Short mmCIF file of C-alpha atoms and ligand atoms in Angstrom, two decimals:
data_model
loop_
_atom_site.label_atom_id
_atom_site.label_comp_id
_atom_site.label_asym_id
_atom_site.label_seq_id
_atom_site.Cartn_x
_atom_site.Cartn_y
_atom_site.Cartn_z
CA UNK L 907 -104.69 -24.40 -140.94
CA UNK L 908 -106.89 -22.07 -139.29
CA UNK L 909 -110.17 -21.63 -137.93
CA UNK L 910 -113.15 -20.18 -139.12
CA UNK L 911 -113.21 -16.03 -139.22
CA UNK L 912 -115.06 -13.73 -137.71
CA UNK L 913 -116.51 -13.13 -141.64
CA UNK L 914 -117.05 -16.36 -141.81
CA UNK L 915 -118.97 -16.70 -138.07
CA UNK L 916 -120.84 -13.40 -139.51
CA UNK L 917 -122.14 -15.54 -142.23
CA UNK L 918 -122.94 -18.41 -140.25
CA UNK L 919 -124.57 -16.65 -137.67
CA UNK L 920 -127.30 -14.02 -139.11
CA UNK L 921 -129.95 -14.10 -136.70
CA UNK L 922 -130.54 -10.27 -134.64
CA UNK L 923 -131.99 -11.72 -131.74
CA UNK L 924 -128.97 -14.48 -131.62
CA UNK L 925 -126.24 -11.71 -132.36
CA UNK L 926 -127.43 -9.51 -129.80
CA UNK L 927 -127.43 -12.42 -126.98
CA UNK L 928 -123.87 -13.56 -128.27
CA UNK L 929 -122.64 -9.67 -127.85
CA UNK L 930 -124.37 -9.43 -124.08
CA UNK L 931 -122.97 -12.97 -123.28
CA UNK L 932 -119.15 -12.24 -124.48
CA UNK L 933 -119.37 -8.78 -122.86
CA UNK L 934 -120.23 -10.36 -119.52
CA UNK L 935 -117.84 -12.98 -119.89
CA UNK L 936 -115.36 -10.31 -120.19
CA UNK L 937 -115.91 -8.63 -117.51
CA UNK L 938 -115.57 -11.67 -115.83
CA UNK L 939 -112.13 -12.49 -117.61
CA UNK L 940 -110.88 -8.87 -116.62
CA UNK L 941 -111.77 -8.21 -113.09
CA UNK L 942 -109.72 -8.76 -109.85
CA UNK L 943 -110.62 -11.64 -107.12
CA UNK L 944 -108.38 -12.55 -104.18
CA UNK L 945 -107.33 -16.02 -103.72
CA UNK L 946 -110.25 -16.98 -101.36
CA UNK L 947 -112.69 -16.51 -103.88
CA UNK L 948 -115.48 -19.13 -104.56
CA UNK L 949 -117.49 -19.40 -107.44
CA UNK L 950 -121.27 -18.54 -106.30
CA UNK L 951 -123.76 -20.93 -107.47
CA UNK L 952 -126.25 -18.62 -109.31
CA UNK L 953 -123.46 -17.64 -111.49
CA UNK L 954 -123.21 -21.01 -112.88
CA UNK L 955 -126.76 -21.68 -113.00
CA UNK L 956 -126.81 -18.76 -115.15
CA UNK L 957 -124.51 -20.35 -117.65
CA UNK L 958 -125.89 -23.23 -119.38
CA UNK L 959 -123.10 -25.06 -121.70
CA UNK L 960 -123.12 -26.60 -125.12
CA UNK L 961 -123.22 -30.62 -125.39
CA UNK L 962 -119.76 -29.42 -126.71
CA UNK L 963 -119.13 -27.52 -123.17
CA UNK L 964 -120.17 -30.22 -120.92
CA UNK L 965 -118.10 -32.68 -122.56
CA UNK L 966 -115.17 -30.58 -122.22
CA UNK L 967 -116.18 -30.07 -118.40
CA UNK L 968 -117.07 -33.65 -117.51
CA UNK L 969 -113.41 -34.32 -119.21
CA UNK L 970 -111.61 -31.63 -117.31
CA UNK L 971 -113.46 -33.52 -113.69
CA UNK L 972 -112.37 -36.85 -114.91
CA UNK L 973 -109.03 -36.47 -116.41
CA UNK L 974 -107.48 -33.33 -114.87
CA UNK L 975 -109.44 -33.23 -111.68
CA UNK L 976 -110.73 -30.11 -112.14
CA UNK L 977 -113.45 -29.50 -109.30
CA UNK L 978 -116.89 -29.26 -110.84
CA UNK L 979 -117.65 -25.98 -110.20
CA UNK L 980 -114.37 -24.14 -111.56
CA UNK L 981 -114.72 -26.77 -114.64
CA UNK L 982 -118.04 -25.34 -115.77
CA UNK L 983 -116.65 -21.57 -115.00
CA UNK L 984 -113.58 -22.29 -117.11
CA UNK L 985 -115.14 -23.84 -119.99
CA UNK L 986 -117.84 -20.88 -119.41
CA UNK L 987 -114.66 -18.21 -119.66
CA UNK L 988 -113.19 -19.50 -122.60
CA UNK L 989 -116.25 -19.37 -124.93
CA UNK L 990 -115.68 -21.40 -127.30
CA UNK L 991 -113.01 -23.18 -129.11
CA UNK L 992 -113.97 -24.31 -133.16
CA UNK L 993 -117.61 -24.72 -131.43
CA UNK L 994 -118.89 -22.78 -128.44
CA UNK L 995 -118.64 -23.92 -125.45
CA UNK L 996 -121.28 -21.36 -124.12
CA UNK L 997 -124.96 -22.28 -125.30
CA UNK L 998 -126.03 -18.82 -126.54
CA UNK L 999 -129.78 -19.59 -126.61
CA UNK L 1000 -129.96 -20.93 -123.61
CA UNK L 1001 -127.93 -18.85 -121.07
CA UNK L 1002 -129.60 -15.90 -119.59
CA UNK L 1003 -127.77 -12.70 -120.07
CA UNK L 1004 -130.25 -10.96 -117.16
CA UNK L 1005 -129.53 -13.65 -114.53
CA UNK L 1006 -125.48 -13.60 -115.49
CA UNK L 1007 -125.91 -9.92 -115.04
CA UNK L 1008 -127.33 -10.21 -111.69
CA UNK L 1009 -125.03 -12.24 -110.80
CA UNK L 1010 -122.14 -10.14 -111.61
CA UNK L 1011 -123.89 -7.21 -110.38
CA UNK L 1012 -124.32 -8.60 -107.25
CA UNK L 1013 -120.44 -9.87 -106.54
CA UNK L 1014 -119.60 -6.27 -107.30
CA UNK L 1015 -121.35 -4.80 -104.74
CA UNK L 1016 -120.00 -7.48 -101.88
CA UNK L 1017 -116.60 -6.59 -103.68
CA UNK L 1018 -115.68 -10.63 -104.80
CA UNK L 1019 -114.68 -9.30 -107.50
CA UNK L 1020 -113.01 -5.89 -108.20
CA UNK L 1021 -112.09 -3.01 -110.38
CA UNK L 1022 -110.11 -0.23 -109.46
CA UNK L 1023 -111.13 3.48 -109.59
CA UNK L 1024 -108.19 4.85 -111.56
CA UNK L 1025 -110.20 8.39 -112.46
CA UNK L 1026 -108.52 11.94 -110.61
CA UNK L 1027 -105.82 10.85 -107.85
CA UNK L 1028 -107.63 8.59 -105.06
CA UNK L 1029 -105.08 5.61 -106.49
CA UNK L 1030 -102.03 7.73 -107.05
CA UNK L 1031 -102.40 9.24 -103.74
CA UNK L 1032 -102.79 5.98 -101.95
CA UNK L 1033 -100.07 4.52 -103.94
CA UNK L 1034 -97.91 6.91 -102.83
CA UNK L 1035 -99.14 6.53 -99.16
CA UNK L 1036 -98.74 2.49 -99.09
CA UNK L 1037 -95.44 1.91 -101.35
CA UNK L 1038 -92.08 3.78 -100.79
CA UNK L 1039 -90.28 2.58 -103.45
CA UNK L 1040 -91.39 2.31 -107.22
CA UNK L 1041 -92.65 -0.73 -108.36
CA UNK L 1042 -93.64 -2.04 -111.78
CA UNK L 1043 -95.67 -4.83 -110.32
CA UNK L 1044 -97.84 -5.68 -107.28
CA UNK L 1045 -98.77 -9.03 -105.54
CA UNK L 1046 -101.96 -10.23 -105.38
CA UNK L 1047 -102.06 -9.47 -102.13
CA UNK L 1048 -100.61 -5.77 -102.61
CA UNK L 1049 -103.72 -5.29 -105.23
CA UNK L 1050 -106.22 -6.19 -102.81
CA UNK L 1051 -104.98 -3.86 -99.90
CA UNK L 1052 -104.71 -1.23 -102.73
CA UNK L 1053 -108.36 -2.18 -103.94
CA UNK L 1054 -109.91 -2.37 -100.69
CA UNK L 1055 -108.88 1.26 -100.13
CA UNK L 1056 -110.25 3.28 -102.93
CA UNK L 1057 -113.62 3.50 -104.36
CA UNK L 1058 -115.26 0.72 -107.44
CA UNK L 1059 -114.19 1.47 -110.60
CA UNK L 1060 -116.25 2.92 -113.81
CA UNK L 1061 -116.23 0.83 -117.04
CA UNK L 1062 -118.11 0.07 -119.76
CA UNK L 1063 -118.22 -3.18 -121.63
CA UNK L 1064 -120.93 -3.45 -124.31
CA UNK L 1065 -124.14 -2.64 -123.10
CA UNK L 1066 -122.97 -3.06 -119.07
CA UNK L 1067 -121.21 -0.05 -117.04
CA UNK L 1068 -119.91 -1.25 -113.95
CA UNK L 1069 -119.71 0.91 -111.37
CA UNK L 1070 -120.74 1.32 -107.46
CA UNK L 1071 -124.30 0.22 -107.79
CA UNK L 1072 -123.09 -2.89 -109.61
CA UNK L 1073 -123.73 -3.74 -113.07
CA UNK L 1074 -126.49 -1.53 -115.38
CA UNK L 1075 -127.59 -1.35 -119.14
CA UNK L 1076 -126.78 1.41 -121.07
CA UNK L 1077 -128.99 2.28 -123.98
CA UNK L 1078 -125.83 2.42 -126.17
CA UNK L 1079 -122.63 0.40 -126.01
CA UNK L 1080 -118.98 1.75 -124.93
CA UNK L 1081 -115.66 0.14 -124.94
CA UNK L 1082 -114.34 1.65 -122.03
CA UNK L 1083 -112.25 -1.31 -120.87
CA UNK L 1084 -109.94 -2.15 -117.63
CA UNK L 1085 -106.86 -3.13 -118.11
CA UNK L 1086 -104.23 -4.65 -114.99
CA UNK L 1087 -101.71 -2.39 -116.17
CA UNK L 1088 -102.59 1.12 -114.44
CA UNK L 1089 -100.32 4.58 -114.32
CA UNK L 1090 -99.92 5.00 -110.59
CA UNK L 1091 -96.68 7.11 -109.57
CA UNK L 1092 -93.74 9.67 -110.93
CA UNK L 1093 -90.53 8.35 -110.83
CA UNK L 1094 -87.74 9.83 -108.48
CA UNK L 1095 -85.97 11.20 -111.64
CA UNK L 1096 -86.47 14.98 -111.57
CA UNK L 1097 -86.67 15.71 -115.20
CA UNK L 1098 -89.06 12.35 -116.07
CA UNK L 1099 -92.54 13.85 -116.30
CA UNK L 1100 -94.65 10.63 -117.36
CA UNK L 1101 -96.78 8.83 -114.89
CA UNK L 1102 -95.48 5.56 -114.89
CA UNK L 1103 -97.80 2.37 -114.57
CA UNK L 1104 -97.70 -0.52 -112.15
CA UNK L 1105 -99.68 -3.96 -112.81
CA UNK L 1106 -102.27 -5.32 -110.87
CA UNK L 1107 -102.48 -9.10 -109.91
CA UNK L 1108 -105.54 -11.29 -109.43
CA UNK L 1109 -105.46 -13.82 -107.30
CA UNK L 1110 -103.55 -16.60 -108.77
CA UNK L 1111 -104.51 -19.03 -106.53
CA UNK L 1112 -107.87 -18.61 -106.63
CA UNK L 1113 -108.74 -22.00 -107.76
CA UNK L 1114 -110.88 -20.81 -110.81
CA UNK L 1115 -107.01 -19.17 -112.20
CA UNK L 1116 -104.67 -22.17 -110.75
CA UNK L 1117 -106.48 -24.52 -112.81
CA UNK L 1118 -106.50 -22.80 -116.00
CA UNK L 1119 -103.35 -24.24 -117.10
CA UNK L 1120 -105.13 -27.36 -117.46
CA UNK L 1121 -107.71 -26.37 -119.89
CA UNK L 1122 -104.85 -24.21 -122.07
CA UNK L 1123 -103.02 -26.95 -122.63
CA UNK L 1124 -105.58 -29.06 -123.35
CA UNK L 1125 -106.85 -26.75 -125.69
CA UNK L 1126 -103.58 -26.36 -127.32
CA UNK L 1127 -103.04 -29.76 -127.62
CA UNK L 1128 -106.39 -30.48 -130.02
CA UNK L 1129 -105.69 -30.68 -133.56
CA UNK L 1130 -108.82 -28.58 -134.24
CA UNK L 1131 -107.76 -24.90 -134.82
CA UNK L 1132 -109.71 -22.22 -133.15
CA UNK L 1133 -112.27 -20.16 -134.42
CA UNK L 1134 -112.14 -16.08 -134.17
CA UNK L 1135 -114.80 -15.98 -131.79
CA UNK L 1136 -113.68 -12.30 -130.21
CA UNK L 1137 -113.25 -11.16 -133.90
CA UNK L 1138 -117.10 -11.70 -134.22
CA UNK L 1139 -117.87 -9.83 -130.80
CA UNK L 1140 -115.56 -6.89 -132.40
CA UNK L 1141 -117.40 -7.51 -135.87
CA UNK L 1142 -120.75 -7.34 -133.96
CA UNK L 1143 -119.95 -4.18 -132.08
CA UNK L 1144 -118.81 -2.17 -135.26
CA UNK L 1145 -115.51 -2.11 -133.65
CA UNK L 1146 -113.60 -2.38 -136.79
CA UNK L 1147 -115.64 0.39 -138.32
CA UNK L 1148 -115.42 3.26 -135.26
CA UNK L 1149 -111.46 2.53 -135.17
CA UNK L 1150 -110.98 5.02 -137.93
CA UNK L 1151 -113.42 7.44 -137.12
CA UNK L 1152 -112.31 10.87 -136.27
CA UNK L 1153 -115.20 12.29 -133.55
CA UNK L 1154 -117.22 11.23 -130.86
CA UNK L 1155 -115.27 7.97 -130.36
CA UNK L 1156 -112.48 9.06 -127.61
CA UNK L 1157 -113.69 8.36 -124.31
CA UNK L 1158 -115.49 10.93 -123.01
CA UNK L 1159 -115.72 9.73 -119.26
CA UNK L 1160 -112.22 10.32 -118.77
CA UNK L 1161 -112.48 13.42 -119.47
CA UNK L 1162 -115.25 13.75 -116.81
CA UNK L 1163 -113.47 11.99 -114.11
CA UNK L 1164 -110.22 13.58 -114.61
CA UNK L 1165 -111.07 16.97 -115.36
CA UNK L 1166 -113.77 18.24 -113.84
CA UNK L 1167 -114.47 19.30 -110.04
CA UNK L 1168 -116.91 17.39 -108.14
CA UNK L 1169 -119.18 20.14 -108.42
CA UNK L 1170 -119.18 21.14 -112.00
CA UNK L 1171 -119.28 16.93 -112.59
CA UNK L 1172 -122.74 17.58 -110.44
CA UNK L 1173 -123.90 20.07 -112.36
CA UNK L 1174 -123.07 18.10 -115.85
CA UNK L 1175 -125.20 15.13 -114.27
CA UNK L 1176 -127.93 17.65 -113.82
CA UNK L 1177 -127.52 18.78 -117.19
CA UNK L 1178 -128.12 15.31 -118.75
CA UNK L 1179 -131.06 14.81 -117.09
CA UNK L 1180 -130.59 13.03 -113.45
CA UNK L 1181 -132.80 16.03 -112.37
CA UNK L 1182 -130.93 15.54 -108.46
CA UNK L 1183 -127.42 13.72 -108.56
CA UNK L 1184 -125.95 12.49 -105.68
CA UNK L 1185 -123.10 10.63 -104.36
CA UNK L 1186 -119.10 11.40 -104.51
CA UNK L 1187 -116.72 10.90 -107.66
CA UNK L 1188 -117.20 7.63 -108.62
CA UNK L 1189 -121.27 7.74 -107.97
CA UNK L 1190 -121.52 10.44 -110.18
CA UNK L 1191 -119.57 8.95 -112.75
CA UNK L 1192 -121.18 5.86 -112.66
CA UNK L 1193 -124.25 7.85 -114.43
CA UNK L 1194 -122.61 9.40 -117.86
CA UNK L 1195 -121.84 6.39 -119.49
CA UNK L 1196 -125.86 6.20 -119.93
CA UNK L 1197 -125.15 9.05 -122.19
CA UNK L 1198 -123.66 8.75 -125.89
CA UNK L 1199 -120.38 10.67 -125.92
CA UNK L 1200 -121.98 13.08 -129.16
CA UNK L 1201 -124.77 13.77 -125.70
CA UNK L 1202 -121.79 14.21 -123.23
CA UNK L 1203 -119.65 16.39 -125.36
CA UNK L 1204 -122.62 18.61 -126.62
CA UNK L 1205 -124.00 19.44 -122.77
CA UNK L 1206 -120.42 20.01 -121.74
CA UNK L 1207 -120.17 22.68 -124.40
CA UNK L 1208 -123.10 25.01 -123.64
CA UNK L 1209 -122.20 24.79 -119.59
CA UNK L 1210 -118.56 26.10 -120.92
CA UNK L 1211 -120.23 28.27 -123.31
CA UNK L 1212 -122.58 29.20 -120.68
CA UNK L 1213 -120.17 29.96 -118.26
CA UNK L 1214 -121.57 27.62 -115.90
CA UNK L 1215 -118.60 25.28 -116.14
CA UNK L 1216 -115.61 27.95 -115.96
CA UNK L 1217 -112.83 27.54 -118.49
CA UNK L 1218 -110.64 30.65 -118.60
CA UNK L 1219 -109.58 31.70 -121.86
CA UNK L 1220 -106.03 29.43 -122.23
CA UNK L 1221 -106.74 27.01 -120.34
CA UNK L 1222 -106.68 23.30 -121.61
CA UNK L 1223 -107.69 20.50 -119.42
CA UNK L 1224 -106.50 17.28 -120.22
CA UNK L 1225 -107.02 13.81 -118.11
CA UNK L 1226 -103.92 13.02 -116.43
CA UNK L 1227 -104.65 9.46 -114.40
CA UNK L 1228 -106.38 7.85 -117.52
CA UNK L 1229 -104.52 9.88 -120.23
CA UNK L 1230 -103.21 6.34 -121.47
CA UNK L 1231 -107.33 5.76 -122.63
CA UNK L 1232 -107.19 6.41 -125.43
CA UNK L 1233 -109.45 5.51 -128.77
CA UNK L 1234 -108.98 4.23 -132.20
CA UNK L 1235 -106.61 4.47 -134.84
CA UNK L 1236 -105.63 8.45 -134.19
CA UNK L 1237 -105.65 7.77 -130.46
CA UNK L 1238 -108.09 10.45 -129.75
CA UNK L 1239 -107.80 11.83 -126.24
CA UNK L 1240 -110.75 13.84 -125.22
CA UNK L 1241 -109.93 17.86 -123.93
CA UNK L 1242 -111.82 21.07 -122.46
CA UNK L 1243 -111.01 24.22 -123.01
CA UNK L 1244 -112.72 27.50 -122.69
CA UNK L 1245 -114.95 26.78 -125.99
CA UNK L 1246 -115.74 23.11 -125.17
CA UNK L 1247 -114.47 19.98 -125.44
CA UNK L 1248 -112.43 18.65 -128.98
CA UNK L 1249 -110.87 15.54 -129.39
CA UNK L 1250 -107.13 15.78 -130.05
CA UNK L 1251 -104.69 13.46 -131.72
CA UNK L 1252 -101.04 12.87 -131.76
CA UNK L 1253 -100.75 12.02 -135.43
CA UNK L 1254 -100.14 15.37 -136.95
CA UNK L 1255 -102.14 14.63 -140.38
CA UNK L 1256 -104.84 14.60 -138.77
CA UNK L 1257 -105.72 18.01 -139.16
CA UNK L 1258 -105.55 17.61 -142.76
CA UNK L 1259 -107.92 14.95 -143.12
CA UNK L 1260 -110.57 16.52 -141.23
CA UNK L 1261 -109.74 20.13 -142.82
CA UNK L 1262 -110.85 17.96 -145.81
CA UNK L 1263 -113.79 16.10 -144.62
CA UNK L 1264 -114.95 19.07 -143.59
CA UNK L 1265 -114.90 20.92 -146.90
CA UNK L 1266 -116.17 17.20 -148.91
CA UNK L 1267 -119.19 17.82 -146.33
CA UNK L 1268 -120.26 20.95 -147.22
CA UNK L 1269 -118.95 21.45 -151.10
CA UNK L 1270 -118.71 18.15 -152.80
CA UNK L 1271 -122.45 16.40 -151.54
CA UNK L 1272 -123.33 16.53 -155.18
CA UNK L 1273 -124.90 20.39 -155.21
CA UNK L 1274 -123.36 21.63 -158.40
CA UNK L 1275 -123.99 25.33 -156.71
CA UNK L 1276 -121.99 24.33 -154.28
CA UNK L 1277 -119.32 22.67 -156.21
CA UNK L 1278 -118.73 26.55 -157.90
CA UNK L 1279 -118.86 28.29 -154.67
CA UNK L 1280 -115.97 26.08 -154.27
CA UNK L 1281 -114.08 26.79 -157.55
ZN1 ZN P 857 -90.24 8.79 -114.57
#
């Protein structure tokens, strides 16, 4: 048996005003799921006031303090990070996505919790500097002394980029997602070109992650099966429906933070509007994601075009450090050359479906003129 589908949570859930909460709630709770803490980390009190739980929730909670001894405060966090199960656990109505924000915004700034910056080479160059030999995986404490040397990272989940200046709203959303695993070095074999990746740790025995094993198995261990709640976040978010698109949808931003000098990422900046940008790399970065990509790709253009931005004719620019980000189902990687940016794909029929697009678009919209023009 299984539990209800994201169709089905679609059906069941139809209110805009709830939807949108739900979307801001799992997006924060993400972020929360994906970042890095060490293992002295303690769970700050307004970021559990700012999640209130479900009668469903808190009997979960008050059964993981009883029976498991979970402490109080990493119970309600836990139950909080999970969601939901066949109910939510999480009372949508009722939690406050501003304060969670906040909250979150505020722990990045004092660095609690972490996310690399893995745009240009401040992490491959530091790798290289702390670790001699290669190394597929590094300690929790090995991530942290990594992490404490190189600047916040630049995501977007949802609505929320993270960044420097802590947690702000976009007017659009982005799935521009971390992930532990994170190219970092070359290998010592002289003919191997890729960059290979090492994974990050968080701290495992951070309390909030050394009890988690308790709630898991709990979970697993109800005859209840779970319901697709992330399937509704992706339904939500149109997720499904941009995976096949062909533009627009690669993620622009590493193009931006691998490709571009720190002046001509200045003068993009200035282009979209932040009439007098300042800050390094990651400062400046912090600031596209405001922008849609379609906005992005369109001022990069007429600075290339321009000749502000200078491409020389053959020259292709492609990110390096975050050329594993890639989007949807042609893995789109974003590229500049000397007439702008295109979005390139691996798949070759790919240029056959858009060849054809492209001529369904301008012959076939019904114009019987245009249909002959064709013939
Ligand atoms: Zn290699």
């Amino acid at each position: 048996m299984s539990g209800a589908s994201a169709e089905q949570l679609l059906g069941k859930h139809q209110g805009e005003d709830w939807r949108a909460r739900f979307l801001d709630i799992s997006d924060l709770i993400e972020i929360l799921r994906d970042c890095i803490i060490d293992d002295e980390y303690t769970i700050p009190d307004d970021l559990n006031e700012a999640i209130i739980l479900t009668s469903r929730g808190n009997a979960l909670k008050s059964r993981l303090i009883r029976k498991e001894e979970v402490p109080a405060k990493e119970a309600h966090l836990m139950c909080a990070l999970t969601l939901g199960h066949d109910e939510l656990f999480v009372d949508i109505e009722a939690t406050d996505p501003k304060a969670l924000s906040s909250s979150i915004g505020r722990q990045l700034r004092d660095g609690a919790i972490r996310f690399p910056f893995i745009y240009s080479r401040d992490l491959y160059d530091l790798f290289a500097d702390l670790f001699e030999e290669e190394k597929d995986y590094l300690s929790s404490e090995e991530t942290m002394r990594l992490l404490q040397a190189i600047p916040c990272g630049v995501f977007q989940y949802g609505r929320y980029i993270i960044g420097p200046s802590g947690l702000t709203e976009a007017q659009s959303g982005r799935a521009l997602r971390f992930s532990k695993r994170v190219p970092a070095f070359h290998c010592s074999d002289p003919v191997c070109r890729d960059l290979h990746s090492v994974v990050f740790s968080t701290g495992h025995n951070a309390e909030i992650n050394s009890q988690q094993h308790k709630l898991v198995r709990y979970l697993e261990s109800l005859e209840t099966p779970e319901a697709d709640w992330t399937g509704l976040a992706m339904e939500l978010n149109n997720l499904s429906e941009t995976h096949f698109g062909d533009h627009w949808i690669a993620p622009m931003v590493t193009l931006l933070g691998d490709c571009l000098g720190l002046e001509e990422l200045r003068t993009l900046i200035a282009e979209l509007g932040d009439s007098q940008p300042i800050g390094e790399r990651p400062e400046l970065l912090e600031m596209a994601p405001w922008h849609s990509d379609q906005t992005i790709a369109a001022a990069l253009d007429k600075l290339v075009l321009a000749g502000e931005i200078v491409v020389p004719e053959g020259e292709v620019r492609a990110p390096i450090s975050t050329g594993h980000l890639r989007s949807g189902a042609y893995r789109l990687q974003p590229q500049l050359g000397s007439q702008g940016v295109r979005f390139v794909s691996g798949d070759p029929g790919l240029p056959t479906l858009r060849q054809r697009e492209l001529i369904r678009k301008l012959y076939l919209s019904g114009n019987d003129d245009d249909r002959h023009e064709l013939d």
